[in-house]
Coordinates of C-alpha atoms and ligand atoms in Angstrom, one line a residue:
M1 CA 38.8 0.4 70.7
C2 CA 39.5 -3.2 70.9
A3 CA 35.9 -4.1 69.9
L4 CA 36.2 -1.8 66.9
R5 CA 39.4 -3.3 65.7
F6 CA 37.9 -6.7 66.2
I7 CA 34.8 -5.8 64.0
F8 CA 37.0 -4.1 61.5
I9 CA 39.2 -7.2 61.1
I10 CA 36.2 -9.5 60.8
V11 CA 34.7 -7.2 58.1
V12 CA 38.0 -7.2 56.2
L13 CA 38.3 -11.0 56.3
L14 CA 34.7 -11.6 55.4
T15 CA 35.0 -9.2 52.5
V16 CA 38.1 -11.0 51.2
G17 CA 36.3 -14.3 51.6
A18 CA 33.2 -13.1 49.8
V19 CA 34.9 -11.4 46.9
S20 CA 34.1 -13.1 43.6
S21 CA 36.5 -12.2 40.7
H22 CA 34.9 -8.8 40.0
N23 CA 32.1 -6.4 40.5
I24 CA 31.2 -4.4 37.4
T25 CA 29.0 -2.0 39.3
A26 CA 31.9 -1.1 41.6
I27 CA 34.3 -0.8 38.6
L28 CA 32.1 1.5 36.6
S29 CA 31.2 3.6 39.7
E30 CA 34.7 5.2 39.5
F31 CA 33.7 6.6 36.1
P32 CA 30.8 9.1 36.2
E33 CA 30.8 9.2 32.4
Y34 CA 29.4 5.7 32.3
S35 CA 26.9 6.1 35.1
E36 CA 23.9 5.6 32.7
F37 CA 25.4 2.4 31.3
N38 CA 26.1 1.3 34.8
N39 CA 22.5 2.0 35.9
Y40 CA 21.1 0.0 33.1
L41 CA 23.4 -2.9 33.9
S42 CA 21.9 -2.9 37.4
Q43 CA 18.3 -2.4 36.3
T44 CA 18.5 -5.2 33.7
K45 CA 20.4 -7.4 36.1
L46 CA 23.1 -7.8 33.5
A47 CA 25.6 -6.8 36.2
D48 CA 24.9 -10.1 38.0
E49 CA 25.4 -11.9 34.8
I50 CA 28.8 -10.2 34.2
N51 CA 29.9 -10.8 37.8
S52 CA 29.0 -14.5 37.6
R53 CA 31.3 -15.0 34.6
E54 CA 35.0 -15.0 34.2
T55 CA 36.9 -14.0 31.0
I56 CA 34.6 -11.2 30.0
T57 CA 34.8 -7.9 28.1
V58 CA 32.3 -5.1 28.6
L59 CA 32.1 -2.5 25.8
V60 CA 30.9 0.6 27.5
L61 CA 29.2 3.6 26.0
N62 CA 29.3 7.1 27.5
N63 CA 26.2 8.8 29.0
G64 CA 25.4 10.8 25.9
V65 CA 25.3 7.7 23.7
V66 CA 23.3 5.7 26.2
S67 CA 20.7 8.5 26.7
S68 CA 20.0 8.8 23.0
L69 CA 19.6 5.1 22.6
A70 CA 17.6 4.5 25.8
G71 CA 15.1 7.3 25.4
K72 CA 13.5 5.6 22.5
H73 CA 13.2 2.0 23.6
P74 CA 11.7 -0.2 26.4
L75 CA 13.9 -1.8 29.0
S76 CA 13.7 -5.2 27.3
V77 CA 15.2 -3.8 24.1
I78 CA 17.9 -1.9 26.0
K79 CA 18.8 -5.2 27.8
G80 CA 19.1 -6.9 24.4
V81 CA 21.4 -4.1 23.0
L82 CA 23.5 -4.1 26.1
S83 CA 23.9 -7.9 26.1
L84 CA 25.5 -7.5 22.7
H85 CA 28.1 -5.3 24.3
I86 CA 29.2 -8.0 26.7
L87 CA 31.7 -10.3 25.0
L88 CA 32.3 -13.7 26.4
D89 CA 36.0 -13.4 25.9
Y90 CA 38.8 -11.3 27.2
Y91 CA 40.0 -8.4 25.0
D92 CA 42.4 -5.7 26.1
N93 CA 44.1 -3.1 24.0
K94 CA 47.0 -5.4 23.2
K95 CA 44.7 -8.3 22.1
L96 CA 42.6 -6.0 20.0
H97 CA 45.6 -5.1 17.9
A98 CA 46.8 -8.7 17.7
I99 CA 43.8 -10.3 16.2
S100 CA 45.0 -12.9 13.8
D101 CA 44.1 -12.0 10.2
G102 CA 42.8 -8.7 11.6
T103 CA 39.3 -9.8 12.0
T104 CA 37.3 -12.1 14.3
L105 CA 33.9 -12.8 15.7
S106 CA 33.2 -12.9 19.4
T107 CA 30.3 -14.5 21.2
T108 CA 28.2 -12.1 23.3
L109 CA 25.9 -12.6 26.2
Y110 CA 23.0 -12.0 23.8
Q111 CA 23.8 -15.3 22.2
T112 CA 23.1 -17.1 25.5
T113 CA 19.5 -15.7 25.6
G114 CA 18.2 -18.4 23.2
N115 CA 16.6 -15.8 20.9
A116 CA 19.5 -15.0 18.8
P117 CA 19.1 -16.6 15.3
G118 CA 22.1 -17.0 13.0
K119 CA 25.0 -14.6 13.8
V120 CA 22.8 -12.1 15.7
G121 CA 24.5 -12.9 19.0
F122 CA 28.0 -12.4 17.7
V123 CA 30.1 -9.2 17.2
N124 CA 32.6 -8.6 14.5
I125 CA 35.9 -7.1 15.7
T126 CA 38.2 -5.9 12.9
D127 CA 41.6 -4.3 13.3
L128 CA 41.3 -1.5 10.7
K129 CA 44.0 0.4 9.0
G130 CA 45.7 3.2 11.0
G131 CA 45.4 1.5 14.3
K132 CA 41.6 1.8 14.5
V133 CA 39.5 -1.1 15.7
G134 CA 36.0 -1.4 14.4
F135 CA 33.0 -3.2 16.0
G136 CA 29.8 -4.2 14.4
S137 CA 27.2 -6.9 14.2
A138 CA 28.5 -10.2 12.8
V139 CA 25.4 -10.6 10.7
S140 CA 26.7 -10.4 7.1
G141 CA 26.2 -7.0 5.4
S142 CA 26.4 -5.1 8.7
K143 CA 28.7 -2.2 8.9
L144 CA 31.5 -1.7 11.5
D145 CA 29.8 1.4 12.9
S146 CA 31.5 1.5 16.3
S147 CA 35.1 2.2 17.0
Y148 CA 37.2 1.4 20.0
T149 CA 38.1 4.7 21.7
K150 CA 40.0 3.7 24.9
S151 CA 40.7 1.1 27.5
V152 CA 38.9 1.8 30.8
K153 CA 39.9 -0.9 33.2
Q154 CA 41.4 -4.4 33.2
I155 CA 41.7 -7.2 35.7
P156 CA 43.9 -9.4 33.5
Y157 CA 42.2 -12.3 31.9
N158 CA 39.1 -11.9 34.1
I159 CA 37.4 -8.7 33.0
S160 CA 38.2 -5.9 30.6
V161 CA 36.2 -2.7 30.2
L162 CA 36.7 -0.9 26.9
E163 CA 35.0 2.2 25.6
I164 CA 33.5 2.3 22.1
N165 CA 31.9 5.4 20.5
A166 CA 28.6 4.1 19.2
P167 CA 26.3 1.2 20.0
I168 CA 26.5 -2.1 18.2
I169 CA 23.1 -2.9 16.8
A170 CA 22.2 -6.2 15.3
P171 CA 19.4 -6.4 12.7
G172 CA 16.0 -6.7 14.3
I173 CA 17.3 -6.1 17.9
L174 CA 15.7 -2.7 18.2
T175 CA 12.3 -3.8 17.0
A176 CA 12.1 -6.9 19.2
P177 CA 8.6 -7.0 20.6
A178 CA 8.5 -5.7 24.1
P179 CA 7.0 -8.1 26.5
S180 CA 3.4 -7.1 26.9
A181 CA 1.8 -7.0 30.3
D182 CA -0.4 -9.8 29.2
V183 CA 2.2 -12.5 28.5
N184 CA 0.3 -15.7 28.4
I185 CA 2.0 -17.4 31.3
T186 CA -0.1 -20.6 31.1
G187 CA 0.4 -20.9 27.3
L188 CA 4.1 -20.6 27.7
L189 CA 4.2 -23.1 30.6
E190 CA 2.1 -25.7 28.7
K191 CA 4.4 -25.5 25.8
A192 CA 7.3 -26.0 28.1
G193 CA 5.9 -29.3 29.5
C194 CA 4.4 -28.0 32.7
K195 CA 0.7 -28.9 32.2
T196 CA 0.2 -30.2 35.8
F197 CA 1.6 -27.0 37.3
V198 CA -0.7 -25.0 35.0
K199 CA -3.7 -26.9 36.1
L200 CA -2.9 -26.5 39.7
I201 CA -2.2 -22.7 39.6
T202 CA -5.4 -22.2 37.5
D203 CA -7.6 -24.3 39.8
T204 CA -6.3 -22.7 43.0
G205 CA -6.4 -19.1 41.6
V206 CA -2.6 -18.8 42.2
L207 CA -2.3 -17.8 38.5
K208 CA -4.1 -14.6 39.3
V209 CA -1.5 -13.9 42.0
F210 CA 1.2 -14.5 39.5
Q211 CA -0.4 -12.3 36.9
S212 CA -0.8 -9.4 39.2
A213 CA 2.8 -9.8 40.5
S214 CA 4.2 -10.0 37.0
A215 CA 3.8 -6.3 36.3
K216 CA 6.3 -5.4 39.0
G217 CA 8.6 -8.4 38.8
L218 CA 8.0 -12.1 39.0
T219 CA 10.2 -15.2 38.7
V220 CA 8.4 -18.6 38.4
F221 CA 10.1 -22.0 38.9
A222 CA 7.6 -24.3 37.2
P223 CA 8.1 -28.1 37.9
S224 CA 7.9 -30.2 34.8
D225 CA 5.1 -32.8 34.4
E226 CA 7.7 -35.5 35.2
A227 CA 8.5 -33.8 38.5
F228 CA 4.9 -34.4 39.6
K229 CA 5.1 -38.1 38.8
A230 CA 8.4 -38.6 40.5
A231 CA 8.6 -41.3 43.2
G232 CA 8.5 -40.0 46.7
I233 CA 6.4 -36.9 45.9
P234 CA 3.9 -36.4 48.7
D235 CA 0.2 -36.9 47.9
L236 CA -0.9 -33.4 47.1
S237 CA -4.6 -34.3 47.4
K238 CA -4.0 -34.7 51.1
L239 CA -3.0 -31.0 51.5
T240 CA -5.6 -28.4 52.5
N241 CA -6.4 -25.7 50.0
A242 CA -4.3 -23.2 51.9
E243 CA -1.3 -25.6 52.0
L244 CA -1.6 -26.2 48.3
V245 CA -1.7 -22.5 47.6
A246 CA 1.4 -22.0 49.8
L247 CA 3.2 -24.8 48.0
L248 CA 2.4 -23.3 44.6
Q249 CA 3.4 -19.8 45.7
Y250 CA 6.6 -21.2 47.0
H251 CA 7.5 -21.8 43.3
A252 CA 7.7 -18.0 42.6
L253 CA 9.6 -14.9 43.7
A254 CA 8.2 -11.4 43.7
S255 CA 11.1 -10.0 41.7
Y256 CA 12.7 -10.3 38.3
T257 CA 15.6 -12.7 39.0
P258 CA 17.2 -14.1 35.9
K259 CA 19.7 -16.9 36.0
G260 CA 22.8 -14.6 36.4
S261 CA 21.2 -13.1 39.5
L262 CA 20.4 -16.4 40.9
K263 CA 24.0 -17.4 40.4
T264 CA 25.2 -14.4 42.4
T265 CA 22.6 -14.8 45.2
K266 CA 24.1 -15.6 48.6
D267 CA 21.2 -14.9 50.9
P268 CA 18.1 -17.1 51.1
L269 CA 15.4 -15.9 48.7
S270 CA 11.9 -15.0 49.9
T271 CA 9.1 -16.5 47.8
L272 CA 5.5 -15.5 47.2
A273 CA 4.6 -17.9 50.0
T274 CA 6.9 -16.2 52.5
N275 CA 4.8 -14.9 55.4
G276 CA 7.4 -14.0 58.0
A277 CA 11.2 -13.7 58.2
G278 CA 12.9 -16.8 57.1
K279 CA 9.7 -18.6 56.3
F280 CA 9.2 -20.4 53.0
D281 CA 12.5 -19.3 51.6
L282 CA 14.9 -21.0 49.2
T283 CA 18.6 -21.1 49.0
V284 CA 20.6 -21.2 45.8
E285 CA 23.6 -23.3 45.0
T286 CA 25.7 -22.7 41.9
A287 CA 28.2 -25.0 40.2
G288 CA 29.5 -23.7 37.0
D289 CA 26.5 -23.0 34.8
S290 CA 24.2 -25.1 36.8
V291 CA 21.8 -23.6 39.4
T292 CA 20.1 -25.7 42.1
L293 CA 17.4 -24.5 44.5
D294 CA 17.4 -26.0 48.0
S295 CA 14.1 -25.9 50.0
G296 CA 15.7 -27.5 53.0
V297 CA 13.7 -30.7 52.3
G298 CA 15.2 -31.4 48.9
T299 CA 16.8 -29.8 45.9
S300 CA 15.6 -29.0 42.4
R301 CA 17.7 -28.1 39.4
L302 CA 16.9 -25.2 37.0
A303 CA 16.2 -27.1 33.8
S304 CA 15.4 -24.5 31.2
T305 CA 14.6 -20.8 30.8
V306 CA 11.1 -20.4 29.3
L307 CA 11.1 -16.6 29.4
D308 CA 13.6 -14.0 30.5
S309 CA 12.2 -10.7 29.7
T310 CA 12.2 -7.9 32.2
P311 CA 10.2 -7.9 34.5
L312 CA 9.2 -11.5 34.1
C313 CA 11.3 -14.6 34.2
I314 CA 10.0 -18.2 33.9
F315 CA 12.1 -21.3 34.5
T316 CA 11.3 -25.0 34.5
V317 CA 12.7 -27.0 37.4
D318 CA 13.2 -30.7 37.5
S319 CA 11.7 -31.4 40.9
L320 CA 8.9 -30.0 43.1
L321 CA 10.2 -27.6 45.7
L322 CA 8.9 -28.9 49.0
P323 CA 9.1 -26.2 51.8
T324 CA 10.2 -27.4 55.2
E325 CA 7.2 -25.5 56.6
L326 CA 4.9 -28.0 55.0
F327 CA 7.0 -31.1 54.6
G328 CA 10.0 -30.8 56.9
K329 CA 8.5 -31.7 60.3
S330 CA 5.8 -34.2 59.6
P331 CA 7.0 -37.8 60.3
S332 CA 7.6 -39.0 56.8
P333 CA 5.6 -37.5 53.9
A334 CA 8.7 -37.9 51.8
P335 CA 11.5 -39.6 53.7
S336 CA 13.5 -40.2 50.6
L337 CA 13.7 -36.5 49.9
S338 CA 15.7 -35.5 52.8
P339 CA 19.2 -34.3 51.7
D340 CA 20.5 -34.9 55.2
T341 CA 20.2 -38.6 55.1
S342 CA 21.8 -39.1 51.7
P343 CA 23.3 -36.0 50.2
A344 CA 24.8 -37.7 47.2
S345 CA 21.9 -39.6 45.9
S346 CA 18.7 -37.9 46.9
P347 CA 18.5 -35.0 44.4
A348 CA 19.2 -37.2 41.4
P349 CA 16.5 -39.9 42.0
V350 CA 13.8 -37.3 42.6
A351 CA 14.6 -35.7 39.3
L352 CA 15.1 -38.9 37.4
S353 CA 12.0 -41.0 38.0
P354 CA 9.6 -40.2 35.3
E355 CA 7.5 -43.2 36.0
P356 CA 6.8 -43.8 39.6
A357 CA 5.0 -47.1 38.9
A358 CA 8.2 -48.6 37.6
A359 CA 10.2 -47.4 40.5
P360 CA 8.9 -48.3 43.9
S361 CA 12.2 -47.2 45.5
P362 CA 13.6 -43.9 44.3
F363 CA 17.0 -45.1 45.1
L364 CA 16.8 -47.9 42.6
S365 CA 15.2 -45.9 39.8
P366 CA 18.2 -44.3 38.0
P367 CA 19.9 -47.5 37.0
A368 CA 16.7 -49.2 36.2
P369 CA 15.6 -47.5 32.9
P370 CA 18.7 -48.3 30.9
T371 CA 18.9 -51.9 31.9
S372 CA 15.4 -53.2 32.5
S373 CA 12.9 -51.1 30.7
P374 CA 13.5 -51.1 27.0
T375 CA 10.0 -49.7 26.4
A376 CA 10.6 -46.5 28.2
G377 CA 11.0 -43.9 25.5
P378 CA 13.0 -40.9 26.5
A379 CA 14.0 -42.2 29.9
P380 CA 17.1 -44.2 29.1
S381 CA 18.7 -41.4 27.1
D382 CA 17.7 -38.6 29.5
G383 CA 18.5 -40.5 32.6
P384 CA 22.3 -40.9 32.4
T385 CA 22.8 -37.4 31.1
A386 CA 20.8 -35.8 33.9
D387 CA 22.5 -38.1 36.3
S388 CA 26.0 -37.2 35.4
E389 CA 25.0 -33.5 35.4
N390 CA 23.5 -33.8 38.8
S391 CA 26.4 -35.6 40.3
N392 CA 28.9 -33.2 38.8
A393 CA 26.8 -30.4 40.1
T394 CA 26.8 -31.9 43.5
N395 CA 30.5 -32.4 43.4
G396 CA 30.9 -28.8 42.3
V397 CA 28.8 -27.6 45.1
E398 CA 30.8 -29.5 47.6
A399 CA 34.0 -28.4 46.1
V400 CA 32.8 -24.8 46.5
K401 CA 31.6 -25.3 50.0
V402 CA 34.6 -26.9 51.4
P403 CA 37.0 -24.0 50.7
S404 CA 34.5 -21.4 51.9
L405 CA 34.1 -23.3 55.1
V406 CA 37.8 -23.6 55.6
L407 CA 38.0 -19.9 54.7
S408 CA 35.5 -18.8 57.2
L409 CA 37.0 -21.0 59.9
A410 CA 40.4 -19.5 59.1
A411 CA 38.9 -16.0 59.2
T412 CA 37.3 -16.6 62.6
W413 CA 40.5 -18.1 64.0
M414 CA 42.6 -15.3 62.6
S415 CA 40.4 -12.6 64.0
V416 CA 40.5 -14.1 67.4
M417 CA 44.3 -14.3 67.2
M418 CA 44.5 -10.7 66.0
T419 CA 42.3 -9.5 68.9
Y420 CA 44.8 -11.0 71.3
V421 CA 47.7 -9.4 69.4
L422 CA 46.2 -6.0 69.2
C423 CA 44.5 -5.6 72.5
Ligands
NAG501 C1 40.7 -14.0 38.1 O1 39.6 -14.9 38.5 C2 40.1 -16.0 39.2 C3 38.9 -16.9 39.5 O2 37.9 -16.2 40.1 C4 40.9 -15.7 40.4 O3 41.4 -16.8 41.0 C5 42.0 -14.7 40.0 O4 42.7 -14.3 41.2 C6 41.5 -13.6 39.3 N1 42.6 -12.7 38.9 C7 42.8 -11.5 39.3 C8 44.0 -10.9 38.7 O5 42.0 -11.0 40.0
NAG502 C1 29.1 -4.4 43.8 O1 29.4 -3.0 44.1 C2 28.3 -2.2 44.4 C3 28.7 -0.8 44.4 O2 30.0 -0.6 45.0 C4 27.7 -2.7 45.7 O3 26.5 -1.9 46.0 C5 27.2 -4.2 45.5 O4 26.7 -4.7 46.7 C6 28.4 -5.0 45.0 N1 27.9 -6.3 44.7 C7 28.5 -7.4 45.1 C8 27.9 -8.7 44.7 O5 29.4 -7.4 45.9
NAG503 C1 33.9 -8.5 9.7 O1 33.3 -7.4 8.9 C2 34.2 -7.1 7.8 C3 33.5 -5.9 7.1 O2 32.2 -6.2 6.8 C4 34.4 -8.3 6.9 O3 35.3 -7.9 5.9 C5 35.0 -9.4 7.7 O4 35.1 -10.6 6.9 C6 34.2 -9.7 9.0 N1 34.9 -10.7 9.8 C7 34.5 -11.9 10.0 C8 35.4 -12.8 10.8 O5 33.4 -12.3 9.5
NAG504 C1 -3.1 -18.9 26.7 O1 -2.6 -20.0 26.0 C2 -3.5 -21.1 26.2 C3 -2.8 -22.3 25.6 O2 -2.1 -22.0 24.4 C4 -4.8 -20.8 25.6 O3 -5.7 -21.9 25.8 C5 -5.4 -19.6 26.3 O4 -6.6 -19.3 25.7 C6 -4.4 -18.4 26.2 N1 -5.0 -17.4 27.0 C7 -5.0 -16.1 26.6 C8 -5.6 -15.1 27.6 O5 -4.7 -15.8 25.5
NAG505 C1 31.3 -34.9 34.9 O1 32.7 -35.0 35.4 C2 33.4 -36.0 34.7 C3 34.8 -36.1 35.3 O2 34.9 -35.3 36.5 C4 33.5 -35.5 33.2 O3 34.2 -36.5 32.5 C5 32.1 -35.4 32.6 O4 32.2 -34.8 31.3 C6 31.3 -34.4 33.5 N1 30.0 -34.4 33.0 C7 29.3 -33.2 32.8 C8 27.9 -33.3 32.3 O5 29.8 -32.1 33.0

């Protein structure tokens, strides 16, 4: 009895601690009429994207409407359409009827995908006569084909779920080319500035592993060419072929995991190199919109999204991910990379030293380009920006970690106390 109470209390406290602001899957599960919409939010991972944001409005469609739309289109197109139904602003019934001048444009999640030209990623909301509210694409000439039917659920100023009667379709969105099974991964990566990585995965045959995994779900974290030149990077030519393969496979996950899903990830992620529980995994740290991967030896920031198209996701990262299994225990292949010895400054220098020759000590490299190397082209302007982002990200991560630590300590303490009281 006592043990049960104890477990129950711990579960309750942990749940309270772990709750983010909302869970769209749980919200919609109370409404069977939106189960299709809800399924697609999970399948496309848009649910994670919604849960990782505050101040958001989801325009839901009932099962009949979703079925007639979804039957005709591939998942990538459905994801595009649904993204247009996720407004990055908070609208409830009251706010819909109080739009100044009766009409406004709202940014949607589609706008953040990077493939929304002009106004394609915006939705026009217009308060029509007779209390009707119309929704349509913001692209000029579009009709307001959807109408607000009812309010479904609100958590004030965090998330609002409203029902509309027809899908909002922006021009071109339904005919967007589906990602073919033969996406040219190397071509995309070369264009994104990851030629060294491309050469390594091609030479070792890891590319074939990526290609065969990509049909079912694949996420690649490709280090930029600068990352391979950074000071403190271990000499890759000293690795055996098997170690090099493991290092490269460590840069990919066997699942479609877009940025929103990374942001809501709490458990360590297995990689393609994982060969046993807890081996070769990565942890994710989020601060605002910035996502950092931690290998245990060092951290690497997600720099850009090269492709986010179910089931394939390709990111560039600004440092090599060095697994502890290969680089953690040896005496000092990369002493400067250890976050334990200098948490504040180690991630930044690794990411910031584009020219190792000019920077014998990684700790000195960030200040160096602006002051002493007038010839370095992009470095001076890139350096300080990346530096400030990184330090803010670090601060953000610490700021997040401290309360959660306090919270879990408090939770443990309270559960111990409660056990005494109840037993
Ligand atoms: C809204 O979200 C913020 C931040 O996550 C949270 O502090 C606040 O309690 C939430 N409001 C409600 C009503 O849940
Ligand atoms: C959200 O709710 C669903 C269904 O209730 C649950 O399966 C899922 O684990 C929850 N997600 C998070 C991040 O809590
Ligand atoms: C929204 O669409 C209506 C009808 O096409 C148009 O009159 C209005 O100007 C648009 N609103 C905005 C803010 O562009
Ligand atoms: C992929 O792109 C690269 C670089 O653009 C090109 O050299 C290669 O031939 C392409 N591969 C295929 C299979 O199209
Ligand atoms: C970093 O934080 C400082 C103050 O905390 C702020 O002024 C600056 O704009 C932030 N930089 C970025 C890139 O967010």
